[in-house]
Each structure stands twice: as structure tokens, then as C-alpha cells.
Coordinates of C-alpha atoms in Angstrom, one line a residue:
Chain A
M1 CA 6.3 -17.4 -43.9
P2 CA 3.3 -15.7 -42.3
Q3 CA 0.0 -17.3 -43.1
E4 CA -3.0 -15.1 -43.9
K5 CA -6.4 -16.6 -42.9
K6 CA -9.1 -15.5 -45.3
F7 CA -12.8 -16.2 -45.5
N8 CA -14.4 -15.5 -48.8
L9 CA -18.0 -15.3 -47.5
T10 CA -18.1 -11.7 -46.3
I11 CA -16.2 -8.4 -46.3
P12 CA -13.4 -8.6 -43.7
V13 CA -13.8 -6.4 -40.7
I14 CA -10.5 -6.7 -39.0
S15 CA -7.3 -7.2 -41.0
L16 CA -3.8 -7.3 -39.5
K17 CA -1.1 -6.9 -42.1
N18 CA 2.5 -8.0 -41.1
I19 CA 2.2 -7.0 -37.5
S20 CA 5.4 -7.3 -35.5
W21 CA 6.0 -6.3 -31.9
K22 CA 8.8 -6.6 -29.4
A23 CA 8.3 -6.1 -25.7
P24 CA 10.6 -3.4 -24.4
G25 CA 13.6 -5.0 -22.7
E26 CA 12.4 -8.5 -23.3
G27 CA 13.0 -11.1 -26.0
F28 CA 9.3 -11.8 -26.4
K29 CA 8.0 -10.9 -29.9
L30 CA 5.1 -11.1 -32.3
H31 CA 6.5 -11.9 -35.8
D32 CA 4.9 -10.6 -39.0
I33 CA 1.3 -11.6 -38.2
S34 CA -1.2 -11.3 -40.9
L35 CA -4.8 -12.2 -40.2
T36 CA -8.3 -11.4 -41.4
I37 CA -11.5 -11.9 -39.4
P38 CA -14.7 -11.5 -41.4
D39 CA -17.6 -9.4 -40.3
N40 CA -20.0 -10.9 -37.7
T41 CA -17.6 -13.8 -36.9
Y42 CA -16.8 -15.3 -33.5
A43 CA -13.0 -15.9 -33.7
V44 CA -11.2 -17.7 -30.9
L45 CA -7.5 -17.3 -30.4
M46 CA -5.6 -20.0 -28.4
G47 CA -2.0 -20.3 -27.4
S48 CA 0.2 -21.1 -24.5
T49 CA 0.7 -18.7 -21.5
G50 CA 2.9 -15.8 -22.4
C51 CA 2.8 -16.4 -26.1
G52 CA 1.6 -12.8 -26.8
K53 CA -2.2 -13.2 -27.1
T54 CA -3.0 -10.3 -24.7
S55 CA -0.4 -8.2 -26.5
L56 CA -2.0 -8.9 -29.8
L57 CA -5.4 -7.8 -28.4
E58 CA -3.9 -4.6 -27.0
I59 CA -2.3 -3.9 -30.4
V60 CA -5.7 -4.4 -32.1
C61 CA -7.5 -2.0 -29.7
G62 CA -4.8 0.6 -29.8
L63 CA -3.3 0.3 -26.3
R64 CA 0.0 -0.8 -27.8
Q65 CA 1.7 0.4 -30.9
P66 CA 3.2 -2.3 -33.2
N67 CA 6.8 -1.9 -34.2
Q68 CA 5.7 -2.8 -37.8
G69 CA 2.6 -3.5 -39.8
Q70 CA -0.9 -2.1 -40.1
I71 CA -4.4 -2.7 -38.6
F72 CA -7.4 -2.3 -40.8
L73 CA -11.0 -2.0 -39.6
D74 CA -13.0 -2.6 -42.8
D75 CA -10.9 -0.7 -45.3
R76 CA -9.8 2.0 -42.9
D77 CA -6.2 1.9 -41.6
V78 CA -6.6 2.5 -37.8
T79 CA -3.0 1.7 -36.9
L80 CA -2.2 5.3 -35.7
L81 CA -5.7 6.0 -34.3
E82 CA -6.3 6.5 -30.6
P83 CA -8.2 3.6 -28.9
R84 CA -11.3 5.8 -28.6
E85 CA -11.4 6.4 -32.3
R86 CA -11.4 2.7 -33.2
R87 CA -14.8 1.5 -31.9
I88 CA -13.3 -1.7 -30.6
G89 CA -14.5 -2.9 -27.2
Y90 CA -12.1 -4.6 -24.9
V91 CA -12.7 -6.8 -21.9
P92 CA -9.4 -7.6 -20.2
Q93 CA -8.8 -10.8 -18.2
D94 CA -9.0 -9.0 -14.9
L95 CA -12.1 -7.2 -16.2
A96 CA -10.8 -3.9 -14.8
L97 CA -14.1 -2.6 -13.5
F98 CA -13.7 1.0 -12.3
P99 CA -13.2 1.0 -8.6
G100 CA -15.7 3.0 -6.6
R101 CA -18.2 3.3 -9.5
R102 CA -21.6 1.7 -9.2
V103 CA -22.6 -0.8 -11.9
K104 CA -25.0 1.8 -13.5
A105 CA -22.1 4.3 -13.7
Q106 CA -19.9 1.7 -15.2
L107 CA -22.4 1.1 -18.0
S108 CA -23.0 4.8 -18.5
F109 CA -19.3 5.5 -18.8
A110 CA -18.9 5.2 -22.6
L111 CA -22.0 7.4 -23.2
Q112 CA -20.8 9.9 -20.6
M113 CA -17.5 10.3 -22.4
R114 CA -19.3 11.3 -25.5
G115 CA -21.6 13.7 -23.6
L116 CA -24.6 11.5 -24.2
S117 CA -27.2 9.8 -22.0
D118 CA -29.3 6.8 -23.1
E119 CA -31.3 5.3 -20.2
T120 CA -33.0 2.9 -22.6
L121 CA -29.8 1.5 -23.9
I122 CA -28.4 1.0 -20.3
Q123 CA -31.7 -0.7 -19.2
Q124 CA -31.7 -2.9 -22.3
L125 CA -28.1 -4.0 -21.8
A126 CA -28.8 -4.6 -18.1
E127 CA -31.7 -6.9 -19.0
D128 CA -29.7 -8.7 -21.8
L129 CA -26.9 -9.3 -19.4
R130 CA -29.2 -10.1 -16.4
I131 CA -27.7 -7.5 -14.2
T132 CA -30.7 -5.2 -13.6
H133 CA -30.7 -6.1 -9.9
L134 CA -27.0 -5.1 -9.6
L135 CA -27.2 -1.6 -11.0
E136 CA -26.7 0.1 -7.7
R137 CA -23.9 -2.2 -6.5
L138 CA -20.2 -1.4 -6.3
P139 CA -17.7 -3.8 -8.0
E140 CA -16.5 -5.2 -4.7
Q141 CA -20.1 -6.3 -4.0
L142 CA -20.2 -8.5 -7.1
S143 CA -19.3 -12.2 -7.6
G144 CA -16.9 -13.3 -10.4
G145 CA -19.7 -14.1 -12.8
E146 CA -21.5 -10.8 -12.1
K147 CA -18.3 -8.8 -12.6
Q148 CA -17.8 -10.6 -15.9
R149 CA -21.4 -9.7 -17.1
V150 CA -20.9 -6.1 -16.0
A151 CA -17.6 -5.8 -17.9
L152 CA -19.3 -7.1 -21.0
A153 CA -22.2 -4.8 -20.6
R154 CA -19.8 -1.8 -20.1
A155 CA -18.0 -2.7 -23.3
L156 CA -21.2 -3.1 -25.3
A157 CA -22.6 0.2 -24.1
A158 CA -19.9 1.8 -26.3
Q159 CA -21.7 0.1 -29.2
P160 CA -18.5 -1.4 -30.7
R161 CA -18.3 -3.2 -34.0
V162 CA -15.6 -5.5 -32.7
L163 CA -15.3 -7.0 -29.3
L164 CA -12.0 -8.3 -27.9
L165 CA -12.3 -10.7 -25.0
D166 CA -9.2 -11.8 -23.0
E167 CA -9.9 -15.1 -21.3
P168 CA -13.3 -13.8 -20.1
L169 CA -14.4 -17.1 -18.7
S170 CA -11.2 -18.2 -16.9
A171 CA -12.4 -17.2 -13.4
L172 CA -15.8 -18.9 -13.7
D173 CA -16.7 -22.4 -12.4
E174 CA -18.0 -25.1 -14.8
S175 CA -21.7 -24.4 -14.5
T176 CA -21.4 -20.7 -14.8
R177 CA -19.0 -21.1 -17.7
E178 CA -21.6 -23.0 -19.8
D179 CA -24.1 -20.2 -19.1
A180 CA -21.6 -17.5 -19.9
M181 CA -20.7 -19.2 -23.3
T182 CA -24.4 -19.2 -24.2
L183 CA -24.7 -15.6 -23.3
L184 CA -21.6 -14.6 -25.4
R185 CA -23.0 -16.4 -28.5
T186 CA -26.4 -14.7 -28.0
L187 CA -24.8 -11.2 -27.6
Q188 CA -22.6 -11.7 -30.6
S189 CA -25.5 -12.6 -32.7
K190 CA -27.9 -9.9 -31.3
H191 CA -25.3 -7.1 -31.6
A192 CA -23.9 -8.3 -34.9
L193 CA -20.4 -8.3 -33.4
T194 CA -17.1 -9.5 -34.7
V195 CA -15.5 -11.1 -31.6
L196 CA -11.9 -12.1 -31.0
H197 CA -11.9 -14.2 -27.9
V198 CA -8.6 -15.3 -26.3
T199 CA -8.7 -18.6 -24.4
H200 CA -6.6 -21.5 -23.2
S201 CA -9.6 -23.8 -23.3
S202 CA -10.2 -26.1 -26.2
S203 CA -13.8 -26.7 -25.2
E204 CA -14.5 -22.9 -25.3
A205 CA -12.8 -22.7 -28.7
N206 CA -14.9 -25.6 -30.0
T207 CA -18.2 -24.3 -28.6
L208 CA -17.8 -20.7 -29.5
G209 CA -15.3 -20.4 -32.4
Q210 CA -16.5 -20.0 -35.9
L211 CA -12.9 -19.3 -36.7
R212 CA -10.2 -20.9 -34.6
L213 CA -6.7 -19.6 -34.5
R214 CA -3.5 -20.5 -32.6
L215 CA -0.7 -18.2 -31.7
D216 CA 2.6 -20.0 -31.3
D217 CA 6.1 -18.6 -31.1
G218 CA 4.8 -15.2 -32.0
Q219 CA 3.1 -16.4 -35.2
I220 CA -0.4 -17.5 -36.2
V221 CA 0.3 -21.1 -37.0
S222 CA -2.9 -22.9 -37.5
V223 CA -6.7 -22.8 -37.8
Chain B
M1 CA 14.7 -18.7 18.1
R2 CA 12.5 -17.4 20.9
T3 CA 15.4 -15.5 22.5
F4 CA 16.1 -13.8 19.1
W5 CA 12.6 -12.4 18.8
L6 CA 12.6 -11.5 22.4
S7 CA 15.8 -9.5 22.0
L8 CA 14.3 -7.6 19.0
A9 CA 11.1 -6.9 21.0
L10 CA 13.2 -5.5 23.8
I11 CA 15.1 -3.2 21.4
T12 CA 11.8 -2.0 20.0
A13 CA 10.4 -1.5 23.5
A14 CA 13.5 0.4 24.6
Y15 CA 13.2 2.8 21.6
L16 CA 9.5 3.4 22.2
L17 CA 10.2 3.9 25.9
F18 CA 12.8 6.5 25.1
W19 CA 10.3 8.4 23.0
L20 CA 7.6 8.2 25.6
L21 CA 10.0 9.5 28.2
L22 CA 10.8 12.5 26.0
L23 CA 7.1 13.2 25.6
W24 CA 6.3 12.7 29.3
A25 CA 9.2 15.0 30.3
T26 CA 8.0 17.7 27.9
A27 CA 4.4 17.4 29.0
A28 CA 5.3 17.4 32.7
Y29 CA 7.6 20.3 32.5
S30 CA 5.0 23.0 33.2
P31 CA 1.5 22.9 34.8
P32 CA -1.7 23.3 32.7
E33 CA -2.2 26.9 33.9
V34 CA 1.0 27.9 32.1
W35 CA -0.3 26.2 28.9
L36 CA -3.5 28.3 29.1
N37 CA -1.6 31.5 29.7
T38 CA 0.7 30.8 26.7
V39 CA -2.2 30.0 24.4
M40 CA -3.9 33.3 25.4
K41 CA -0.9 35.4 24.3
P42 CA -1.8 37.3 21.1
E43 CA 1.6 36.5 19.4
I44 CA 1.2 32.8 20.0
R45 CA -2.4 32.8 18.7
Y46 CA -1.2 34.8 15.6
A47 CA 1.6 32.2 15.0
A48 CA -0.9 29.3 15.4
A49 CA -3.4 30.9 13.0
L50 CA -0.7 31.7 10.5
S51 CA 0.7 28.2 10.7
L52 CA -2.8 26.7 10.0
L53 CA -3.3 29.1 7.1
T54 CA 0.2 28.7 5.5
C55 CA 0.3 24.9 6.0
T56 CA -3.1 24.5 4.4
A57 CA -2.1 26.7 1.4
A58 CA 1.3 25.0 1.0
A59 CA -0.2 21.5 1.2
A60 CA -2.9 22.4 -1.3
I61 CA -0.4 23.8 -3.8
A62 CA 1.9 20.8 -3.2
L63 CA -1.0 18.5 -4.1
L64 CA -1.7 20.4 -7.3
F65 CA 1.9 19.6 -8.4
A66 CA 2.1 16.2 -6.7
V67 CA -0.9 14.6 -8.5
P68 CA 0.2 15.2 -12.1
I69 CA 3.9 14.6 -11.4
G70 CA 3.1 11.4 -9.4
Y71 CA 0.9 10.2 -12.2
F72 CA 3.5 11.0 -14.9
M73 CA 6.2 9.2 -13.0
A74 CA 4.0 6.1 -12.3
R75 CA 2.6 5.7 -15.7
C76 CA 5.0 7.0 -18.2
Q77 CA 8.2 5.1 -19.3
F78 CA 11.0 7.2 -20.7
R79 CA 14.7 7.5 -20.9
G80 CA 16.3 9.2 -17.9
K81 CA 13.4 8.4 -15.6
T82 CA 15.7 7.2 -12.8
L83 CA 17.5 10.5 -12.9
L84 CA 14.3 12.5 -12.8
D85 CA 13.1 10.4 -10.0
A86 CA 16.2 11.1 -8.0
A87 CA 16.0 14.8 -8.8
L88 CA 12.4 15.0 -7.4
D89 CA 13.8 13.7 -4.1
I90 CA 16.4 16.5 -3.8
P91 CA 14.4 18.7 -1.4
I92 CA 14.0 15.7 0.9
V93 CA 17.8 15.2 1.3
L94 CA 18.9 18.9 1.2
P95 CA 19.6 20.5 4.6
P96 CA 16.7 22.8 5.4
M97 CA 18.9 25.9 5.8
V98 CA 20.3 25.3 2.3
I99 CA 16.8 25.4 0.8
G100 CA 16.2 28.8 2.6
I101 CA 19.5 30.2 1.2
C102 CA 18.7 28.9 -2.3
L103 CA 15.3 30.7 -2.2
L104 CA 16.8 33.9 -0.8
I105 CA 19.5 33.9 -3.5
F106 CA 17.0 33.0 -6.3
F107 CA 14.9 36.1 -5.5
Q108 CA 18.0 38.3 -5.8
T109 CA 18.4 37.2 -9.5
S110 CA 16.7 39.1 -12.3
I111 CA 14.1 36.3 -12.7
G112 CA 13.4 36.4 -9.0
R113 CA 13.1 40.2 -8.9
S114 CA 10.7 40.1 -11.8
I115 CA 8.5 37.6 -9.9
E116 CA 8.7 39.8 -6.8
Q117 CA 7.3 42.8 -8.8
V118 CA 4.1 40.8 -9.2
I119 CA 4.1 39.1 -5.8
S120 CA 6.5 39.7 -3.0
F121 CA 8.0 36.6 -1.3
T122 CA 11.1 37.6 0.6
Y123 CA 10.2 38.2 4.3
T124 CA 6.5 37.9 3.6
I125 CA 3.7 35.5 4.4
A126 CA 3.8 34.3 0.7
G127 CA 7.5 33.5 1.4
V128 CA 6.4 31.3 4.4
V129 CA 4.1 29.4 2.1
L130 CA 6.8 29.1 -0.6
A131 CA 9.4 27.8 1.9
Q132 CA 6.9 25.3 3.2
F133 CA 5.8 24.3 -0.3
V134 CA 9.3 23.6 -1.5
V135 CA 9.9 20.8 1.0
A136 CA 6.3 19.6 1.4
A137 CA 5.8 19.1 -2.4
A138 CA 8.7 16.5 -2.5
F139 CA 6.9 14.4 0.1
A140 CA 3.5 14.8 -1.5
I141 CA 5.0 13.8 -4.9
R142 CA 6.6 10.7 -3.4
T143 CA 3.2 9.8 -1.8
M144 CA 1.2 10.3 -5.0
R145 CA 3.8 8.4 -7.0
G146 CA 3.5 5.4 -4.6
T147 CA -0.3 5.7 -4.8
F148 CA -0.5 5.5 -8.6
D149 CA 2.2 2.8 -8.6
H150 CA 0.0 0.6 -6.5
L151 CA -3.1 1.3 -8.7
S152 CA -3.6 -0.9 -11.7
A153 CA -3.4 1.0 -15.0
R154 CA -5.8 -1.4 -16.6
P155 CA -9.1 0.4 -15.7
E156 CA -7.6 3.6 -17.2
E157 CA -6.7 1.7 -20.4
V158 CA -10.2 0.2 -20.7
A159 CA -11.6 3.7 -20.3
L160 CA -9.6 4.7 -23.4
T161 CA -11.3 1.9 -25.4
L162 CA -14.7 3.2 -24.1
G163 CA -14.2 6.6 -25.7
A164 CA -12.2 8.5 -23.1
T165 CA -9.3 10.7 -23.9
R166 CA -6.1 10.3 -21.8
F167 CA -7.2 13.3 -19.7
Q168 CA -10.8 11.9 -19.2
S169 CA -9.3 8.5 -18.2
F170 CA -7.1 10.3 -15.7
W171 CA -9.9 12.5 -14.4
H172 CA -12.8 10.1 -14.3
V173 CA -10.9 6.8 -13.4
A174 CA -7.5 7.4 -11.9
L175 CA -8.2 10.4 -9.7
P176 CA -11.3 9.0 -8.0
T177 CA -9.5 5.8 -7.3
A178 CA -6.5 7.7 -5.9
R179 CA -8.5 9.9 -3.5
R180 CA -7.2 8.2 -0.3
G181 CA -3.7 8.7 -1.5
M182 CA -4.5 12.3 -2.3
L183 CA -5.7 12.8 1.3
A184 CA -2.6 11.1 2.6
A185 CA -0.4 13.3 0.4
F186 CA -2.2 16.4 1.6
C187 CA -1.8 15.4 5.3
I188 CA 1.9 14.5 4.9
A189 CA 2.6 17.8 3.1
W190 CA 0.6 19.7 5.8
A191 CA 2.6 18.0 8.6
R192 CA 5.9 18.7 6.9
S193 CA 4.9 22.3 6.4
L194 CA 4.0 22.6 10.1
G195 CA 7.4 21.4 11.2
E196 CA 9.3 23.6 8.7
F197 CA 11.7 26.0 10.3
G198 CA 15.1 26.5 8.6
P199 CA 13.9 27.7 5.2
I200 CA 11.3 30.0 6.8
L201 CA 13.8 31.5 9.2
V202 CA 16.3 32.3 6.4
F203 CA 13.8 33.2 3.6
A204 CA 10.8 34.7 5.4
G205 CA 12.3 35.8 8.6
A206 CA 11.0 35.5 12.2
T207 CA 9.2 38.8 12.7
R208 CA 6.6 38.6 15.5
M209 CA 3.0 39.2 14.4
R210 CA 4.1 39.0 10.8
T211 CA 6.0 35.9 9.5
E212 CA 6.0 34.0 12.8
V213 CA 4.8 30.4 12.6
L214 CA 4.7 27.9 15.4
P215 CA 8.3 26.5 14.9
T216 CA 9.5 30.1 14.8
T217 CA 7.7 30.7 18.1
V218 CA 9.5 27.8 19.8
W219 CA 12.8 29.3 18.7
L220 CA 11.9 32.9 19.6
E221 CA 10.6 31.9 23.1
L222 CA 13.8 29.8 23.7
S223 CA 16.0 32.6 22.6
V224 CA 14.5 34.9 25.3
G225 CA 14.6 32.2 27.9
N226 CA 10.9 31.6 28.1
L227 CA 11.0 27.9 28.3
D228 CA 7.4 27.5 29.5
S229 CA 6.0 29.0 26.3
A230 CA 8.4 27.1 24.1
V231 CA 7.3 23.8 25.8
T232 CA 3.6 24.6 25.5
V233 CA 3.9 25.4 21.7
S234 CA 5.9 22.2 21.3
L235 CA 3.2 20.2 23.0
A236 CA 0.6 21.7 20.7
M237 CA 2.7 20.7 17.7
I238 CA 3.1 17.2 19.0
L239 CA -0.6 16.9 19.4
I240 CA -1.2 18.1 15.9
A241 CA 1.4 15.7 14.5
V242 CA -0.3 12.8 16.2
I243 CA -3.6 13.8 14.8
V244 CA -2.1 14.0 11.3
L245 CA -0.4 10.6 11.7
V246 CA -3.7 9.0 12.7
A247 CA -5.5 10.7 9.7
V248 CA -2.8 9.4 7.3
R249 CA -3.0 5.9 8.8
A250 CA -6.8 6.0 8.4
T251 CA -6.3 6.5 4.7
G252 CA -4.3 3.3 4.5
E253 CA -1.1 5.1 3.5
K254 CA 2.1 5.3 5.5
V255 CA 4.1 8.4 6.3

């Protein structure tokens, strides 16, 4: 039986109802997943390699369509909406910075797509993420930690309500990771974000997670 | 082990030597004065100018088709994709003369005649461009498909979550990243167009000072026994081919 995780404290912001998904041509599946993440919560999702964590994030942000089930953002069913209509930020594991675009252009991308320009927001994000000195650099001129901060700033520039992070700290060394965890908590609090953070690391989960989830055999099995 | 690699190296050297001998024999056939005289002939200069013009037009049109088709084939999964992929390669494997005949016959049909009422292709310069385009586009499509296959789709997907439409993601993220591949596709299409002879001869004809391009010149000069001119034009085409090869390699792509 699928388990539904509920917090009674606040209005739920993300709800997955009976989500199932099967990879084309593969046996790999997500089975009937139901899950609720309350507003302004830092949720951490753990699970073994290849258990479907990334696929679940991609379903939530709209890059994959589930075979079955619904995704609600607040009370709105967003299952059939395009990713751009969901206001869900996504930072993939490989960060996927836009090749050939300077950091400033990466940060301006979301605003540019809406035909807007907000220099103050970009400057503020650059200061928050400590990347002001990197604004004129290209992705290949950045270190792993710098790339990670740029990817976060780019996602935040779209002013999402929900942020999905796919193993964002996996490429960082121990000292940088501590720093990055503090930064993530600060950002989540400052921007009043609901975060779903995928990780293999128990220490990350313990440090960051207000809600800890585990995906096993295609199902959410424990908190 | 050493003998094995040495044998392979000798085979490679023999093959390259054969090619170098061919080029040397062609280059040494006539003195530079003959080259100059040939280049000064008005019909040769016309053919060279027409070749440059039509190859550029054919390569540009080929790129206009190759970019969207290459992107579609690289990013979209659908039933029958293998079949479509094979169909896109048909112009590469068809004998050139057959392509010319297909074009000629098509423009005798009612659809072809209707098109010709708007723009005339048979035995015209537009026909030269079309004949070049038919073959060149297949090579450009293959190059663009390879380019997009090698580029991660992830940045384009992230762009979607940042508010971009599919088209904006393609335009603002995929295309700028693929610019080297686009340059390579253009160069390859251009080089293929320059060497195209069979379809042009059949479909656009070989009329001097009208539809004559450089490969046609080589054939026309040979047919009247003017080997010096044929050799000079061939040398010019070899030089252009080498320049294109260097340009494509500089983009990081392979022909």
C-alpha cells in the first residue's frame, strides 16, 4: 500500500497523488507514489542509485509525464502543464549551465524568457550566492562549487515557489559541502522556498532535512 | 606486435603515397602559365563565379532544412524513427545520375509544372542550386544530427523549467551551442555542392555561360580535348576542397 506523508502544520504545497511511471523499454518503475510536502519545508529524498529519484524530480517539474497519477501545486492540478507554467525550479545533478553564456546571462535567462529585465534582482542573487565577481565568466572558467552556486542562482532568478535539487553537493569536497549546506538553508529560509533535495548522503539529509523521505523499489517507504 | 603495427603503417603510407602521386601528377601536368591562361578565360571565370554562388545558396538552404531535421531526429523519440533515419540517407546512396533523372521527371509531372510556373528549374541556374541542394542537404542533415546527438539535452530541459517554450529553448540554448556543428554542416554541404556533376548535367544541362559550373567545365574541356584547362580547373577544385576540409576540421567536426 502506498503511504502518504502528511504534515498537519501548514497548507501543502506539493502533493503527488498515486504517481506511477515506467521507463520506456526498461523494467524500472515508480509505483503509485503519494506524497505531500508542506509549504516552506526542506524535504530530503534518499534512495539507492537508479531507484528513480531523478525521474521523480523530472515528473514533478514537468520534464516527464507520469503514466498515472496527478501532481498538485497548492490546490492546482499541474500534471498536464508545461514546465514553464509550474514555477518549479530545477537544478540537475550535472547543473547543466548553458554553454557559451556568461554567468550574468545565465542568471538573466529566466527574466529574458518573460521579456523582463531586473538588474537589481540579478545583483541581489549574485550577492546572496557570492558570485558577483564571476558575472562575466563563462561556465568553463568556473570551479565545481562556483558552478553549483551559479546553477542555484539561475534557478532562483525565475522566482520559483518550489526548488528541486538533484544531488547538488555530490561534486563538492568536504569543506565546500559544509559551506554549501549552510547556503542552501539560508536561501530556503530567505526565499520562503519549498525544497525537495535528492541525495545519497545521510549527513546531508540529517543536516538539511526537515522532512526525510526514502525511495525504495519505486515506492516512498519511510520517513 | 611491432611488426603488426608496422605493416598497418606501411599500408597507410602506401595509400597516402598513391594519393600524393595522383595530386603531384595532376599539378605537374601543365606549367603555371597555362593555369593563368585558363583562369583568364571568360567561360571559366563565369563557371567559377556560378559555382561559388550556387554552392553558397545550396549550402545555406541545406542548412535551413538540416538544423530542424537534425534536431528533431536527435531529440524526438517516435515509432518508425529508424525507417525515417534510413530514408533521410537515401540521397547519399543514390547514384548521382539517378537523382538528376528523378528531378527531371518530377518537373514533368503536374505538380512540377505548377512549381515551374512560379519559378523555372529545368535547365536554369535555379535548377543547378536544386540539384546541388538535394545531395548536399542529406550530408548537412547527417552532420547536424550528429552534432545534436553529442550535445546534452539537459540545458535545454532546464531552460524549459526557467520559463522557456520549446522553441525558445531550441533557439536560445541548443542553437548557440551547435554553432560549430552548423558551420561544419554548411562547409560539408558547400563542398558536396561544389563536386556535384551528374544531377546538374541531367537536370540543369551544361550550357556554356549559362548553367556551367566547375565540374561541368572539366567535363566540357575534356570532351573537346582541352586537357590543360580541365587539369587547371581540377587543381582549383582540389585547392578549394582542401580549404573546406581544413575549415571543417577547425570546427572540431569530421567530414
